[in-house]
Structure formats: C-alpha cells, structure tokens
PDB file of C-alpha atoms in Angstrom:
ATOM      1  CA  UNK Z   1       2.877   1.490 -28.953  1.00  0.00           C
ATOM      2  CA  UNK Z   2      -0.901   1.405 -28.977  1.00  0.00           C
ATOM      3  CA  UNK Z   3      -3.013   2.944 -26.205  1.00  0.00           C
ATOM      4  CA  UNK Z   4      -4.197  -0.530 -25.056  1.00  0.00           C
ATOM      5  CA  UNK Z   5      -0.617  -1.681 -24.567  1.00  0.00           C
ATOM      6  CA  UNK Z   6       0.176   1.526 -22.704  1.00  0.00           C
ATOM      7  CA  UNK Z   7      -2.834   0.991 -20.418  1.00  0.00           C
ATOM      8  CA  UNK Z   8      -1.685  -2.592 -19.734  1.00  0.00           C
ATOM      9  CA  UNK Z   9       1.728  -1.353 -18.621  1.00  0.00           C
ATOM     10  CA  UNK Z  10       0.549   1.706 -16.717  1.00  0.00           C
ATOM     11  CA  UNK Z  11       0.482   0.063 -13.266  1.00  0.00           C
ATOM     12  CA  UNK Z  12       4.033  -1.206 -13.632  1.00  0.00           C
ATOM     13  CA  UNK Z  13       5.150   2.134 -15.082  1.00  0.00           C
ATOM     14  CA  UNK Z  14       3.700   3.981 -12.089  1.00  0.00           C
ATOM     15  CA  UNK Z  15       5.347   1.436  -9.769  1.00  0.00           C
ATOM     16  CA  UNK Z  16       8.722   1.857 -11.570  1.00  0.00           C
ATOM     17  CA  UNK Z  17       8.724  -1.864 -12.319  1.00  0.00           C
ATOM     18  CA  UNK Z  18       9.230  -1.836 -16.097  1.00  0.00           C
ATOM     19  CA  UNK Z  19      12.598  -2.443 -17.717  1.00  0.00           C
ATOM     20  CA  UNK Z  20      14.388   0.686 -18.940  1.00  0.00           C
ATOM     21  CA  UNK Z  21      13.427  -0.126 -22.535  1.00  0.00           C
ATOM     22  CA  UNK Z  22       9.757  -0.708 -21.688  1.00  0.00           C
ATOM     23  CA  UNK Z  23       9.632   2.440 -19.551  1.00  0.00           C
ATOM     24  CA  UNK Z  24      11.101   4.493 -22.398  1.00  0.00           C
ATOM     25  CA  UNK Z  25       8.502   3.116 -24.811  1.00  0.00           C
ATOM     26  CA  UNK Z  26       5.694   4.053 -22.431  1.00  0.00           C
ATOM     27  CA  UNK Z  27       7.234   7.484 -21.813  1.00  0.00           C
ATOM     28  CA  UNK Z  28       7.449   8.184 -25.551  1.00  0.00           C
ATOM     29  CA  UNK Z  29       3.839   7.102 -26.040  1.00  0.00           C
ATOM     30  CA  UNK Z  30       2.665   9.320 -23.164  1.00  0.00           C
ATOM     31  CA  UNK Z  31       4.453  12.335 -24.584  1.00  0.00           C
ATOM     32  CA  UNK Z  32       2.544  11.940 -27.847  1.00  0.00           C
ATOM     33  CA  UNK Z  33      -0.851  10.914 -26.434  1.00  0.00           C
ATOM     34  CA  UNK Z  34      -2.702  13.445 -24.230  1.00  0.00           C
ATOM     35  CA  UNK Z  35      -5.411  10.926 -23.287  1.00  0.00           C
ATOM     36  CA  UNK Z  36      -2.943   8.331 -21.995  1.00  0.00           C
ATOM     37  CA  UNK Z  37      -0.914  11.089 -20.304  1.00  0.00           C
ATOM     38  CA  UNK Z  38      -4.021  12.224 -18.447  1.00  0.00           C
ATOM     39  CA  UNK Z  39      -4.737   8.636 -17.379  1.00  0.00           C
ATOM     40  CA  UNK Z  40      -1.119   8.225 -16.226  1.00  0.00           C
ATOM     41  CA  UNK Z  41      -1.250  11.449 -14.188  1.00  0.00           C
ATOM     42  CA  UNK Z  42      -4.478  10.253 -12.579  1.00  0.00           C
ATOM     43  CA  UNK Z  43      -2.910   6.919 -11.554  1.00  0.00           C
ATOM     44  CA  UNK Z  44       0.175   8.693 -10.197  1.00  0.00           C
ATOM     45  CA  UNK Z  45      -2.030  11.060  -8.234  1.00  0.00           C
ATOM     46  CA  UNK Z  46      -4.110   8.189  -6.853  1.00  0.00           C
ATOM     47  CA  UNK Z  47      -0.996   6.310  -5.730  1.00  0.00           C
ATOM     48  CA  UNK Z  48       0.290   9.446  -3.978  1.00  0.00           C
ATOM     49  CA  UNK Z  49      -3.119   9.942  -2.378  1.00  0.00           C
ATOM     50  CA  UNK Z  50      -3.088   6.410  -0.930  1.00  0.00           C
ATOM     51  CA  UNK Z  51       0.468   6.858   0.328  1.00  0.00           C
ATOM     52  CA  UNK Z  52      -0.068  10.231   1.958  1.00  0.00           C
ATOM     53  CA  UNK Z  53      -3.414   9.232   3.469  1.00  0.00           C
ATOM     54  CA  UNK Z  54      -2.017   6.105   5.130  1.00  0.00           C
ATOM     55  CA  UNK Z  55       1.256   7.754   6.143  1.00  0.00           C
ATOM     56  CA  UNK Z  56      -0.529  10.070   8.538  1.00  0.00           C
ATOM     57  CA  UNK Z  57      -0.311   7.435  11.282  1.00  0.00           C
ATOM     58  CA  UNK Z  58       2.885   7.567  13.307  1.00  0.00           C
ATOM     59  CA  UNK Z  59       3.897   5.513  16.311  1.00  0.00           C
ATOM     60  CA  UNK Z  60       2.981   7.402  19.520  1.00  0.00           C
ATOM     61  CA  UNK Z  61       5.983   8.986  21.238  1.00  0.00           C
ATOM     62  CA  UNK Z  62       5.284   7.183  24.519  1.00  0.00           C
ATOM     63  CA  UNK Z  63       5.265   3.852  22.691  1.00  0.00           C
ATOM     64  CA  UNK Z  64       8.544   4.680  20.960  1.00  0.00           C
ATOM     65  CA  UNK Z  65      10.140   5.540  24.319  1.00  0.00           C
ATOM     66  CA  UNK Z  66       8.794   2.367  25.900  1.00  0.00           C
ATOM     67  CA  UNK Z  67      10.187   0.236  23.076  1.00  0.00           C
ATOM     68  CA  UNK Z  68      13.570   1.928  23.301  1.00  0.00           C
ATOM     69  CA  UNK Z  69      13.702   1.063  26.999  1.00  0.00           C
ATOM     70  CA  UNK Z  70      12.661  -2.537  26.429  1.00  0.00           C
ATOM     71  CA  UNK Z  71      15.185  -3.030  23.648  1.00  0.00           C
ATOM     72  CA  UNK Z  72      18.138  -1.396  25.422  1.00  0.00           C
TER      73      UNK Z  72
ATOM     74  CA  UNK W   1      24.632 -13.631  21.878  1.00  0.00           C
ATOM     75  CA  UNK W   2      25.269 -10.170  20.471  1.00  0.00           C
ATOM     76  CA  UNK W   3      27.604  -7.792  22.299  1.00  0.00           C
ATOM     77  CA  UNK W   4      25.752  -4.975  24.138  1.00  0.00           C
ATOM     78  CA  UNK W   5      27.045  -2.303  21.743  1.00  0.00           C
ATOM     79  CA  UNK W   6      26.042  -4.352  18.700  1.00  0.00           C
ATOM     80  CA  UNK W   7      22.677  -5.046  20.254  1.00  0.00           C
ATOM     81  CA  UNK W   8      22.108  -1.332  20.871  1.00  0.00           C
ATOM     82  CA  UNK W   9      23.152  -0.419  17.330  1.00  0.00           C
ATOM     83  CA  UNK W  10      20.828  -3.076  15.942  1.00  0.00           C
ATOM     84  CA  UNK W  11      17.942  -1.861  18.097  1.00  0.00           C
ATOM     85  CA  UNK W  12      18.548   1.760  17.078  1.00  0.00           C
ATOM     86  CA  UNK W  13      18.559   0.896  13.397  1.00  0.00           C
ATOM     87  CA  UNK W  14      15.467  -1.252  13.837  1.00  0.00           C
ATOM     88  CA  UNK W  15      13.660   1.599  15.584  1.00  0.00           C
ATOM     89  CA  UNK W  16      14.137   3.864  12.549  1.00  0.00           C
ATOM     90  CA  UNK W  17      11.468   1.656  10.910  1.00  0.00           C
ATOM     91  CA  UNK W  18       9.007   1.923  13.794  1.00  0.00           C
ATOM     92  CA  UNK W  19       6.501   4.166  11.985  1.00  0.00           C
ATOM     93  CA  UNK W  20       6.354   1.743   9.050  1.00  0.00           C
ATOM     94  CA  UNK W  21       5.741  -1.220  11.348  1.00  0.00           C
ATOM     95  CA  UNK W  22       3.242   0.623  13.520  1.00  0.00           C
ATOM     96  CA  UNK W  23       1.065   1.896  10.688  1.00  0.00           C
ATOM     97  CA  UNK W  24       1.274  -1.521   9.012  1.00  0.00           C
ATOM     98  CA  UNK W  25       0.130  -3.171  12.246  1.00  0.00           C
ATOM     99  CA  UNK W  26      -2.584  -0.558  12.687  1.00  0.00           C
ATOM    100  CA  UNK W  27      -3.953  -1.138   9.202  1.00  0.00           C
ATOM    101  CA  UNK W  28      -3.884  -4.913   9.754  1.00  0.00           C
ATOM    102  CA  UNK W  29      -5.434  -4.986  13.248  1.00  0.00           C
ATOM    103  CA  UNK W  30      -7.572  -1.791  13.132  1.00  0.00           C
ATOM    104  CA  UNK W  31      -6.796  -1.364  16.819  1.00  0.00           C
ATOM    105  CA  UNK W  32      -4.056   0.895  18.289  1.00  0.00           C
ATOM    106  CA  UNK W  33      -3.527  -1.300  21.377  1.00  0.00           C
ATOM    107  CA  UNK W  34      -3.298  -4.506  19.360  1.00  0.00           C
ATOM    108  CA  UNK W  35      -0.991  -2.735  16.914  1.00  0.00           C
ATOM    109  CA  UNK W  36       1.362  -1.737  19.731  1.00  0.00           C
ATOM    110  CA  UNK W  37       1.342  -5.280  21.164  1.00  0.00           C
ATOM    111  CA  UNK W  38       2.063  -6.718  17.741  1.00  0.00           C
ATOM    112  CA  UNK W  39       4.901  -4.295  17.034  1.00  0.00           C
ATOM    113  CA  UNK W  40       6.446  -4.787  20.471  1.00  0.00           C
ATOM    114  CA  UNK W  41       6.376  -8.554  20.019  1.00  0.00           C
ATOM    115  CA  UNK W  42       7.866  -8.171  16.547  1.00  0.00           C
ATOM    116  CA  UNK W  43      10.760  -6.086  17.894  1.00  0.00           C
ATOM    117  CA  UNK W  44      11.455  -8.541  20.697  1.00  0.00           C
ATOM    118  CA  UNK W  45      11.454 -11.393  18.203  1.00  0.00           C
ATOM    119  CA  UNK W  46      13.717  -9.422  15.847  1.00  0.00           C
ATOM    120  CA  UNK W  47      16.189  -8.822  18.660  1.00  0.00           C
ATOM    121  CA  UNK W  48      16.125 -12.515  19.566  1.00  0.00           C
ATOM    122  CA  UNK W  49      16.793 -13.530  15.974  1.00  0.00           C
ATOM    123  CA  UNK W  50      19.044 -10.678  14.943  1.00  0.00           C
ATOM    124  CA  UNK W  51      21.761 -13.201  14.025  1.00  0.00           C
ATOM    125  CA  UNK W  52      19.537 -14.258  11.114  1.00  0.00           C
ATOM    126  CA  UNK W  53      19.457 -10.720   9.731  1.00  0.00           C
ATOM    127  CA  UNK W  54      22.133 -10.096   7.130  1.00  0.00           C
ATOM    128  CA  UNK W  55      23.638  -6.641   7.573  1.00  0.00           C
ATOM    129  CA  UNK W  56      23.242  -4.484   4.490  1.00  0.00           C
ATOM    130  CA  UNK W  57      20.031  -6.154   3.372  1.00  0.00           C
ATOM    131  CA  UNK W  58      16.577  -4.607   3.659  1.00  0.00           C
ATOM    132  CA  UNK W  59      15.924  -4.358   7.398  1.00  0.00           C
ATOM    133  CA  UNK W  60      12.534  -2.699   6.907  1.00  0.00           C
ATOM    134  CA  UNK W  61      11.357  -5.660   4.814  1.00  0.00           C
ATOM    135  CA  UNK W  62      12.794  -8.137   7.338  1.00  0.00           C
ATOM    136  CA  UNK W  63      11.030  -6.446  10.256  1.00  0.00           C
ATOM    137  CA  UNK W  64       7.765  -6.123   8.359  1.00  0.00           C
ATOM    138  CA  UNK W  65       7.889  -9.832   7.530  1.00  0.00           C
ATOM    139  CA  UNK W  66       8.281 -10.685  11.237  1.00  0.00           C
ATOM    140  CA  UNK W  67       5.390  -8.400  12.168  1.00  0.00           C
ATOM    141  CA  UNK W  68       2.969  -9.656   9.512  1.00  0.00           C
ATOM    142  CA  UNK W  69       3.819 -13.321  10.247  1.00  0.00           C
ATOM    143  CA  UNK W  70       3.027 -12.663  13.901  1.00  0.00           C
ATOM    144  CA  UNK W  71      -0.227 -11.027  12.831  1.00  0.00           C
ATOM    145  CA  UNK W  72      -1.285 -14.065  10.839  1.00  0.00           C
ATOM    146  CA  UNK W  73      -0.214 -16.447  13.628  1.00  0.00           C
ATOM    147  CA  UNK W  74      -1.924 -14.498  16.367  1.00  0.00           C
ATOM    148  CA  UNK W  75      -5.070 -13.166  14.737  1.00  0.00           C
ATOM    149  CA  UNK W  76      -5.733 -15.563  11.914  1.00  0.00           C
ATOM    150  CA  UNK W  77      -4.242 -18.803  13.218  1.00  0.00           C
ATOM    151  CA  UNK W  78      -1.961 -18.787  10.143  1.00  0.00           C
ATOM    152  CA  UNK W  79      -5.046 -19.299   7.974  1.00  0.00           C
ATOM    153  CA  UNK W  80      -4.563 -17.281   4.848  1.00  0.00           C
ATOM    154  CA  UNK W  81      -7.682 -18.498   3.053  1.00  0.00           C
ATOM    155  CA  UNK W  82      -8.619 -14.889   2.724  1.00  0.00           C
ATOM    156  CA  UNK W  83     -11.693 -13.398   1.120  1.00  0.00           C
ATOM    157  CA  UNK W  84     -11.263 -13.510  -2.633  1.00  0.00           C
ATOM    158  CA  UNK W  85     -11.487 -10.368  -4.704  1.00  0.00           C
ATOM    159  CA  UNK W  86     -11.948 -12.314  -7.905  1.00  0.00           C
ATOM    160  CA  UNK W  87     -15.472 -11.049  -8.331  1.00  0.00           C
ATOM    161  CA  UNK W  88     -14.496  -7.372  -8.422  1.00  0.00           C
ATOM    162  CA  UNK W  89     -14.179  -7.521 -12.204  1.00  0.00           C
ATOM    163  CA  UNK W  90     -12.354  -4.968 -14.256  1.00  0.00           C
ATOM    164  CA  UNK W  91     -12.919  -1.567 -12.740  1.00  0.00           C
ATOM    165  CA  UNK W  92     -10.866   1.407 -13.872  1.00  0.00           C
ATOM    166  CA  UNK W  93     -11.832   4.473 -11.880  1.00  0.00           C
ATOM    167  CA  UNK W  94     -10.326   6.872 -14.399  1.00  0.00           C
ATOM    168  CA  UNK W  95     -12.423   5.480 -17.248  1.00  0.00           C
ATOM    169  CA  UNK W  96     -15.535   5.283 -15.070  1.00  0.00           C
ATOM    170  CA  UNK W  97     -15.216   8.949 -14.101  1.00  0.00           C
ATOM    171  CA  UNK W  98     -14.590   9.985 -17.691  1.00  0.00           C
ATOM    172  CA  UNK W  99     -17.757   8.112 -18.654  1.00  0.00           C
ATOM    173  CA  UNK W 100     -19.624  10.100 -15.999  1.00  0.00           C
ATOM    174  CA  UNK W 101     -18.450  13.330 -17.579  1.00  0.00           C
ATOM    175  CA  UNK W 102     -16.219  14.303 -14.656  1.00  0.00           C
ATOM    176  CA  UNK W 103     -12.635  15.520 -14.796  1.00  0.00           C
ATOM    177  CA  UNK W 104     -11.109  12.585 -12.888  1.00  0.00           C
ATOM    178  CA  UNK W 105      -8.174  14.356 -11.285  1.00  0.00           C
ATOM    179  CA  UNK W 106      -9.452  17.869 -10.624  1.00  0.00           C
ATOM    180  CA  UNK W 107     -13.087  17.057  -9.919  1.00  0.00           C
ATOM    181  CA  UNK W 108     -12.662  13.874  -7.930  1.00  0.00           C
ATOM    182  CA  UNK W 109      -9.201  13.022  -6.556  1.00  0.00           C
ATOM    183  CA  UNK W 110      -8.670  16.510  -5.199  1.00  0.00           C
ATOM    184  CA  UNK W 111     -11.935  16.224  -3.241  1.00  0.00           C
ATOM    185  CA  UNK W 112     -11.519  12.814  -1.626  1.00  0.00           C
ATOM    186  CA  UNK W 113     -10.540  13.128   2.040  1.00  0.00           C
ATOM    187  CA  UNK W 114      -7.595  11.146   3.395  1.00  0.00           C
ATOM    188  CA  UNK W 115      -9.883   9.462   5.920  1.00  0.00           C
ATOM    189  CA  UNK W 116     -11.995   8.033   3.084  1.00  0.00           C
ATOM    190  CA  UNK W 117      -8.908   6.611   1.401  1.00  0.00           C
ATOM    191  CA  UNK W 118      -7.810   4.989   4.666  1.00  0.00           C
ATOM    192  CA  UNK W 119     -11.314   3.611   5.100  1.00  0.00           C
ATOM    193  CA  UNK W 120     -11.209   2.111   1.585  1.00  0.00           C
ATOM    194  CA  UNK W 121      -7.818   0.505   2.324  1.00  0.00           C
ATOM    195  CA  UNK W 122      -9.166  -0.877   5.621  1.00  0.00           C
ATOM    196  CA  UNK W 123     -12.041  -2.535   3.803  1.00  0.00           C
ATOM    197  CA  UNK W 124      -9.686  -4.644   1.682  1.00  0.00           C
ATOM    198  CA  UNK W 125      -9.187  -8.270   2.788  1.00  0.00           C
ATOM    199  CA  UNK W 126      -5.893  -8.540   4.772  1.00  0.00           C
ATOM    200  CA  UNK W 127      -3.936 -10.427   2.089  1.00  0.00           C
ATOM    201  CA  UNK W 128      -4.697  -7.673  -0.386  1.00  0.00           C
ATOM    202  CA  UNK W 129      -4.400  -4.860   2.133  1.00  0.00           C
ATOM    203  CA  UNK W 130      -0.839  -5.816   3.052  1.00  0.00           C
ATOM    204  CA  UNK W 131       0.291  -5.667  -0.591  1.00  0.00           C
ATOM    205  CA  UNK W 132      -1.112  -2.146  -0.940  1.00  0.00           C
ATOM    206  CA  UNK W 133       0.622  -1.164   2.312  1.00  0.00           C
ATOM    207  CA  UNK W 134       3.971  -2.484   1.121  1.00  0.00           C
ATOM    208  CA  UNK W 135       3.935  -1.272  -2.482  1.00  0.00           C
ATOM    209  CA  UNK W 136       1.804   1.881  -2.424  1.00  0.00           C
ATOM    210  CA  UNK W 137       2.392   3.194   1.098  1.00  0.00           C
ATOM    211  CA  UNK W 138       5.915   1.999   1.933  1.00  0.00           C
ATOM    212  CA  UNK W 139       7.287   2.025  -1.618  1.00  0.00           C
ATOM    213  CA  UNK W 140       8.502  -1.601  -1.695  1.00  0.00           C
ATOM    214  CA  UNK W 141       9.492  -3.056  -5.056  1.00  0.00           C
ATOM    215  CA  UNK W 142       7.466  -6.057  -6.216  1.00  0.00           C
ATOM    216  CA  UNK W 143      10.519  -8.213  -5.467  1.00  0.00           C
ATOM    217  CA  UNK W 144      10.892  -6.943  -1.889  1.00  0.00           C
ATOM    218  CA  UNK W 145       7.141  -7.254  -1.317  1.00  0.00           C
ATOM    219  CA  UNK W 146       7.258 -10.847  -2.611  1.00  0.00           C
ATOM    220  CA  UNK W 147      10.121 -11.721  -0.253  1.00  0.00           C
ATOM    221  CA  UNK W 148       8.389 -10.043   2.678  1.00  0.00           C
ATOM    222  CA  UNK W 149       5.152 -11.910   2.064  1.00  0.00           C
ATOM    223  CA  UNK W 150       6.791 -15.194   1.055  1.00  0.00           C
ATOM    224  CA  UNK W 151       4.975 -15.396  -2.275  1.00  0.00           C
ATOM    225  CA  UNK W 152       6.035 -15.233  -5.956  1.00  0.00           C
ATOM    226  CA  UNK W 153       6.221 -11.820  -7.668  1.00  0.00           C
ATOM    227  CA  UNK W 154       3.278 -12.828  -9.874  1.00  0.00           C
ATOM    228  CA  UNK W 155       1.139 -13.238  -6.767  1.00  0.00           C
ATOM    229  CA  UNK W 156       2.114  -9.748  -5.584  1.00  0.00           C
ATOM    230  CA  UNK W 157       1.142  -8.324  -8.963  1.00  0.00           C
ATOM    231  CA  UNK W 158      -2.203 -10.106  -9.132  1.00  0.00           C
ATOM    232  CA  UNK W 159      -3.127  -9.218  -5.526  1.00  0.00           C
ATOM    233  CA  UNK W 160      -2.084  -5.626  -6.111  1.00  0.00           C
ATOM    234  CA  UNK W 161      -4.137  -5.434  -9.285  1.00  0.00           C
ATOM    235  CA  UNK W 162      -7.261  -6.796  -7.611  1.00  0.00           C
ATOM    236  CA  UNK W 163      -6.715  -4.671  -4.508  1.00  0.00           C
ATOM    237  CA  UNK W 164      -6.440  -1.507  -6.587  1.00  0.00           C
ATOM    238  CA  UNK W 165      -9.582  -2.382  -8.502  1.00  0.00           C
ATOM    239  CA  UNK W 166     -11.480  -2.854  -5.236  1.00  0.00           C
ATOM    240  CA  UNK W 167      -9.978   0.315  -3.791  1.00  0.00           C
ATOM    241  CA  UNK W 168     -10.990   2.320  -6.852  1.00  0.00           C
ATOM    242  CA  UNK W 169     -14.465   0.860  -6.709  1.00  0.00           C
ATOM    243  CA  UNK W 170     -14.820   1.879  -3.044  1.00  0.00           C
ATOM    244  CA  UNK W 171     -13.635   5.404  -3.832  1.00  0.00           C
ATOM    245  CA  UNK W 172     -16.049   5.616  -6.728  1.00  0.00           C
ATOM    246  CA  UNK W 173     -18.935   4.537  -4.494  1.00  0.00           C
ATOM    247  CA  UNK W 174     -17.879   7.148  -1.942  1.00  0.00           C
ATOM    248  CA  UNK W 175     -17.708   9.811  -4.674  1.00  0.00           C
ATOM    249  CA  UNK W 176     -21.249   8.924  -5.731  1.00  0.00           C
ATOM    250  CA  UNK W 177     -22.656   8.801  -2.176  1.00  0.00           C
ATOM    251  CA  UNK W 178     -21.055  12.084  -1.200  1.00  0.00           C
ATOM    252  CA  UNK W 179     -22.171  13.831  -4.380  1.00  0.00           C
ATOM    253  CA  UNK W 180     -18.648  14.463  -5.674  1.00  0.00           C
ATOM    254  CA  UNK W 181     -19.847  12.879  -8.911  1.00  0.00           C
ATOM    255  CA  UNK W 182     -23.307  12.064 -10.144  1.00  0.00           C
ATOM    256  CA  UNK W 183     -24.374   8.878 -11.904  1.00  0.00           C
ATOM    257  CA  UNK W 184     -24.257   8.725 -15.701  1.00  0.00           C
ATOM    258  CA  UNK W 185     -26.257  11.352 -17.498  1.00  0.00           C
ATOM    259  CA  UNK W 186     -26.512  13.772 -14.608  1.00  0.00           C
ATOM    260  CA  UNK W 187     -23.130  15.370 -15.157  1.00  0.00           C
ATOM    261  CA  UNK W 188     -20.903  17.135 -12.700  1.00  0.00           C
ATOM    262  CA  UNK W 189     -22.158  18.632  -9.463  1.00  0.00           C
ATOM    263  CA  UNK W 190     -22.051  22.419  -9.897  1.00  0.00           C
ATOM    264  CA  UNK W 191     -19.630  24.314  -7.658  1.00  0.00           C
ATOM    265  CA  UNK W 192     -21.244  26.659  -5.129  1.00  0.00           C
TER     266      UNK W 192
END
C-alpha cells in the first residue's frame, strides 16, 4: 500500500468502517511507515478531542426528573 | 395502547439515552431551553409511537431520528437546503501544521481547549453538524447515521468529510489567532 492510498482510507480506518481485509492492509502499512502512523495518531486524537469536548454537556438533573414524571 | 408496565419499561430504557438526545438538541438549537423543549417533545412523540419501535433495534438512533426530525420541522420548516461546504476545499490540518513546522499532536491538539472545539462544531451548518454529532460524538456507524438521517451512506460520508475539513480549518484559524502556531516561516511559539 502506498502512503496516498493509506491517507485516502484513514478516515474510514479511524471510524472503524473498513472491511477486515482493508483494515489489516492499513494497519500493516502504518506499522512500517512512521509518517503515516503519526498522521493516524493525530486523526485519532482529533476524533477523541471532538468527542470528549462535546460530551461534557449532560441533561440537567431537574430536567431528567421532570421527564421521568411526564413519561410515567 | 401499551400496558402500564411495558410503557414504564419503554420510558426507562428511552431515558438511558437522554444525555445523547439533550446534547444533540443543544448543539442543534444552541439554546438550553429550546433543547429541553425539543427533547421533551421527542420523548412524548416516542412514547406515542412506541409501537413502531422494534425491540432489539437501535433505540438511541430511533430517538435521535425523532428529535432531529422535530428540529427540522420546528426550526427550519423542514427546509434542508443547508449552507453548502463545497467551497472549503481540501484542508488537512495535520499536513498544514507539519508545513508550519509544528508538531501537530503535542504542540497543537494538546493545547486546544474543549470550548474551542465545541465552538468549531457549532459553527458547522446543521446538516453537517448532525453528522459529526452522530459519528464522532455518539459513535454511530455510517449505516446507523444514514438510517437516522434518512440519507444514503455515501451522503453521510461526503457530509462527514466536508464537515471535518471545515472543523479542522476552524481549529487551525483558532490556533493561529491564539498564537498556538505561527504562520509559515515563523516557526513554533517558544514555551515560557
């Protein structure tokens, strides 16, 4: 696998959306290519950053209690 | 009409997804009161139509679909002719930061505050924002996101791609404005 092909598949690799065969090919390329590995780790980190940043918001307790009452 | 016990069990299971629905509604409306109204309406509608939910399928996706459809009906009049992100162009933050001479992960990602990331997500047009919420924040597969949004998987992938490009561009602009990185040729900001 060439670096360009790896870069094309990186989003879907990070999203766990490649087939097992494709994912293995990307994994093998990453293990032998420090540049692509660094790019992959960056994309993984960025995805985690988005997730954790947006996950900070939780439904207020009073709202949860109110909903439970309404739905019961 | 569902039996009371079944109704309670359904409501309890549905409430386990409240945080997902609330933060989704908050990111779509940008207003805590409107988010609560939207989520409450979504739960009432879900209860009314619980017979259409197939037990064992993805309840979180089903509830999110009800909530986002209500959002579009109520706030956008079902008009989904959203702002296009076609003009973002190819923007790969990692490569841009490497070009600037920064260490992308250690020098930049570790220094971006959560509030700036949320702000960048909020700036995305709603059709693109909701894909990021589903896939990146809530961990939906492309297939589940496509079903939730009522679009083909290819549309999810293209919206996600454009949304991420825009998001990365916003974060890059923030990194420049805040001095986390300097424009080409100036190198990395020295640590004090």
